[in-house]
Short mmCIF file of C-alpha atoms in Angstrom, two decimals:
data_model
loop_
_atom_site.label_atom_id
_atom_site.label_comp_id
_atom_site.label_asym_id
_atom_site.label_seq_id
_atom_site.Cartn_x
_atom_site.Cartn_y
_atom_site.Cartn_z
CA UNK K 62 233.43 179.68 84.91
CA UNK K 63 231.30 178.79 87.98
CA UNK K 64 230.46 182.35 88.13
CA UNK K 65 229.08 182.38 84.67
CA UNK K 66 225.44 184.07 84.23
CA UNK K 67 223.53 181.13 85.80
CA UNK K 68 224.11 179.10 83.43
CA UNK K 69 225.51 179.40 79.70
CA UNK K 70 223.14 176.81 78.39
CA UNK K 71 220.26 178.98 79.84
CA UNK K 72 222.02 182.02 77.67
CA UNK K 73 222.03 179.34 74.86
CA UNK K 74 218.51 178.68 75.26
CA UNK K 75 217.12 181.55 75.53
CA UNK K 76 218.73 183.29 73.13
CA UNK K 77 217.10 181.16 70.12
CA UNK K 78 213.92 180.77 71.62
CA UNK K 79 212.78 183.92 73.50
CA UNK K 80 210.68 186.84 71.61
CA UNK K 81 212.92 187.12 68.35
CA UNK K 82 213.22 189.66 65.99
CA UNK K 83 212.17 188.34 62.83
CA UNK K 84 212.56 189.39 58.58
CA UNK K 85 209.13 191.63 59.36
CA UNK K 86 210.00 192.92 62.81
CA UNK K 87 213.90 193.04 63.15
CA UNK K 88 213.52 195.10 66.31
CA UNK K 89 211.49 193.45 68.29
CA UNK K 90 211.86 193.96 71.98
CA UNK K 91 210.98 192.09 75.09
CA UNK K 92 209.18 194.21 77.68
CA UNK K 93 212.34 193.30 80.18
CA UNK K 94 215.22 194.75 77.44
CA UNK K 95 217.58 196.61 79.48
CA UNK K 96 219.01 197.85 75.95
CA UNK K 97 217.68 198.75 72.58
CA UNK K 98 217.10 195.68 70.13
CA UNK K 99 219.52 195.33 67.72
CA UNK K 100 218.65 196.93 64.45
CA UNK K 101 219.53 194.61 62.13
CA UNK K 102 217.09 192.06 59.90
CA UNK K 103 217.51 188.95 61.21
CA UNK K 104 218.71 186.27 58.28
CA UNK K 105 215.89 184.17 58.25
CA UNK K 106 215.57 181.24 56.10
CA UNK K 107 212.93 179.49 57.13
CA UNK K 108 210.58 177.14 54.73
CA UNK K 109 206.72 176.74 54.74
CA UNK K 110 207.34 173.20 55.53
CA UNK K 111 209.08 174.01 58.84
CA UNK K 112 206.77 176.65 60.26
CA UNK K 113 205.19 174.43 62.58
CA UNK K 114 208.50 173.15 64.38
CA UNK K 115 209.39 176.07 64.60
CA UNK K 116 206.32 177.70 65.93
CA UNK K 117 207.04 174.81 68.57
CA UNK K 118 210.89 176.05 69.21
CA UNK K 119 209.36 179.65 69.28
CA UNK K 120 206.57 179.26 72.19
CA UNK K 121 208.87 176.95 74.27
CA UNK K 122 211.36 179.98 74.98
CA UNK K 123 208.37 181.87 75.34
CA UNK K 124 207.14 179.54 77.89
CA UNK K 125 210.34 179.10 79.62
CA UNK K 126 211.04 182.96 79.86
CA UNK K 127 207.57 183.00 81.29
CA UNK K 128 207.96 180.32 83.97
CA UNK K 129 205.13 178.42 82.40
CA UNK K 130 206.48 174.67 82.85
CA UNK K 131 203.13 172.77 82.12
CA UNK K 132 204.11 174.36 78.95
CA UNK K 133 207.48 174.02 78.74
CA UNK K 134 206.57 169.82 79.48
CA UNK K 135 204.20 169.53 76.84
CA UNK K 136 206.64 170.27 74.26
CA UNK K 137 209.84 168.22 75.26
CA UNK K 138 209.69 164.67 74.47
CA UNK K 139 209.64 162.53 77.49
CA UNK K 140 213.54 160.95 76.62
CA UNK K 141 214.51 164.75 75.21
CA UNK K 142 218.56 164.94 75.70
CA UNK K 143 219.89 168.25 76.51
CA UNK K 144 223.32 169.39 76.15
CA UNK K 145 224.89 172.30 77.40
CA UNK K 146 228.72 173.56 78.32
CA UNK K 147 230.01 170.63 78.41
CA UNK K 148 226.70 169.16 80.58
CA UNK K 149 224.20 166.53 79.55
CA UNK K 150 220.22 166.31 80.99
CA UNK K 151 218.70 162.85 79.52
CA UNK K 152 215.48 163.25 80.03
CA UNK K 153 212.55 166.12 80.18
CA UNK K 154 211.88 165.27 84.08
CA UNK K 155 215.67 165.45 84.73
CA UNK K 156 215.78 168.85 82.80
CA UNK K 157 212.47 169.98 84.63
CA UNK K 158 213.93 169.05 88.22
CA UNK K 159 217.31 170.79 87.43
CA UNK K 160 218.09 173.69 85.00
CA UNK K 161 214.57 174.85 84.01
CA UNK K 162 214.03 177.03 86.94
CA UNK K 163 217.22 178.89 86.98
CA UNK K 164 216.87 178.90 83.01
CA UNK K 165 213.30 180.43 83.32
CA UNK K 166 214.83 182.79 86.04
CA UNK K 167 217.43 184.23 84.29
CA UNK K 168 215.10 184.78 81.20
CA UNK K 169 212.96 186.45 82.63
CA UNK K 170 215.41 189.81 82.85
CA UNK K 171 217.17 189.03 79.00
CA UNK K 172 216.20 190.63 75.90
CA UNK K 173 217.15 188.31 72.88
CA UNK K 174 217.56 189.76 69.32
CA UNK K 175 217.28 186.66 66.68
CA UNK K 176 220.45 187.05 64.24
CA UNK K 177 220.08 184.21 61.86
CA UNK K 178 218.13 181.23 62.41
CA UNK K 179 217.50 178.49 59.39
CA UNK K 180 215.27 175.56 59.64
CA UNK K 181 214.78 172.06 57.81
CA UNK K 182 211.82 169.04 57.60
CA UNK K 183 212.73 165.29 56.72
CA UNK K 184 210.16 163.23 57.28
CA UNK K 185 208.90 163.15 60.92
CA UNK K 186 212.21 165.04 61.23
CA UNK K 187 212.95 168.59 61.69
CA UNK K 188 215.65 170.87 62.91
CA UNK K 189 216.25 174.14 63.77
CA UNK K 190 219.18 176.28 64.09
CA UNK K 191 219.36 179.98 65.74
CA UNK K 192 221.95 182.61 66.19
CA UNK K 193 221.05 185.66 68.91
CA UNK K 194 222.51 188.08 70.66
CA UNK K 195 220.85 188.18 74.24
CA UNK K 196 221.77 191.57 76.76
CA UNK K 197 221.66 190.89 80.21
CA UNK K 198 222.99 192.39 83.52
CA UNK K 199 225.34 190.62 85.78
CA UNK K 200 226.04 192.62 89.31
CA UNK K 201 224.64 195.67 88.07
CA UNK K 202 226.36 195.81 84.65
CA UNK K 203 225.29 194.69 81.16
CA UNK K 204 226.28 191.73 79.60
CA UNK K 205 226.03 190.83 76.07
CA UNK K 206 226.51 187.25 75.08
CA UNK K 207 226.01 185.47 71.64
CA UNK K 208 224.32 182.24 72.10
CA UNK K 209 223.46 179.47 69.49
CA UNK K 210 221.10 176.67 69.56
CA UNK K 211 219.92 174.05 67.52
CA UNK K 212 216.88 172.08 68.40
CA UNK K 213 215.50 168.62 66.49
CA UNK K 214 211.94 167.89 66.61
CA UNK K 215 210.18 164.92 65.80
CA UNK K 216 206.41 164.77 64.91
CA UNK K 217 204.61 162.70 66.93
CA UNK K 218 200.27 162.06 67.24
CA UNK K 219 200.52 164.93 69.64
CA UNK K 220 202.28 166.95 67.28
CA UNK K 221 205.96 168.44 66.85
CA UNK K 222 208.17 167.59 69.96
CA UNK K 223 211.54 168.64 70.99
CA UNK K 224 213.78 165.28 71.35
CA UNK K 225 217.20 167.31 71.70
CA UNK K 226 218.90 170.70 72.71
CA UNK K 227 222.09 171.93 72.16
CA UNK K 228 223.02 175.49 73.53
CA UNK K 229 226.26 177.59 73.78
CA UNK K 230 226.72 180.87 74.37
CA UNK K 231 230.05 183.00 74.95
CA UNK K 232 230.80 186.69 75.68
CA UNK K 233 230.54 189.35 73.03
CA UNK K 234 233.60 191.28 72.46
CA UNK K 235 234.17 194.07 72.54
CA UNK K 236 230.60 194.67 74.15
#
């Protein structure tokens, strides 16, 4: 598995948070899609109460795909606990000093199609739940991997921040 793209949580990650398609643009595509967006609508269910969290969970893949860590800081809450195949990163400066640059790497060449994503507010809670299908290349070939993620937010005076991660991903099949 060492040889996995860079890292399955990265897949994970990105995969939720990177430019989505959405219920009003279902084919959205990043400018680095080495194939056509799928052409489904994405199963959105999504309340007015969460938009904010998940406006948050939305610009932080956009940030990481982008490189843009002072970005990708501001939203993770300083004790944020990331988990990922079968790793754990307990804290935003361990996750900035370790996967974020090979996450933001391998972003960087991965179109993401949002399948399903559904979202919830409790209080100063929140949590958000995505299903995508990212397409990426590995050695020259494409790759197609299904990732989820599910992120939980708190609101803080600084407003909505990311206190945990969980990504997976896996190989499509029959891609």
């Amino acid at each position: 598995m060492k040889n996995a793209i860079p890292t399955l949580a990265t897949a994970l990650l990105f995969g939720l948070t990177l430019p989505v398609a959405n219920a009003q643009d279902a084919s959205s595509a990043s400018e680095h899609a080495h194939h056509a967006a799928t052409a489904e609508v994405a199963a959105i269910d999504v309340p007015a109460a969460t938009q904010a969290p998940v406006a948050v969970v939305e610009a932080f893949g956009k940030a990481l795909a982008a490189g843009d860590f002072a970005a990708v800081e501001s939203m993770l809450a300083p004790d944020v606990i990331i988990l990922e195949a079968g790793g754990a990163e307990r804290s935003r400066d361990e996750y900035l000093g370790h996967h974020a640059k090979s996450d933001a790497k391998f972003l960087s060449g991965v179109h993401s199609a949002l399948m399903r994503r559904k979202a919830r507010v409790d209080g100063n809670t929140a949590w958000v739940a995505s299903e995508s299908e990212l397409h990426a290349s590995k050695d020259g070939k494409p790759v197609t991997l299904l990732s989820t993620e599910t992120m939980v937010l708190a609101d803080s005076p600084e407003g909505w921040r990311i206190v945990h991660i969980h990504w997976s991903s896996r190989p499509k099949r029959g891609a």
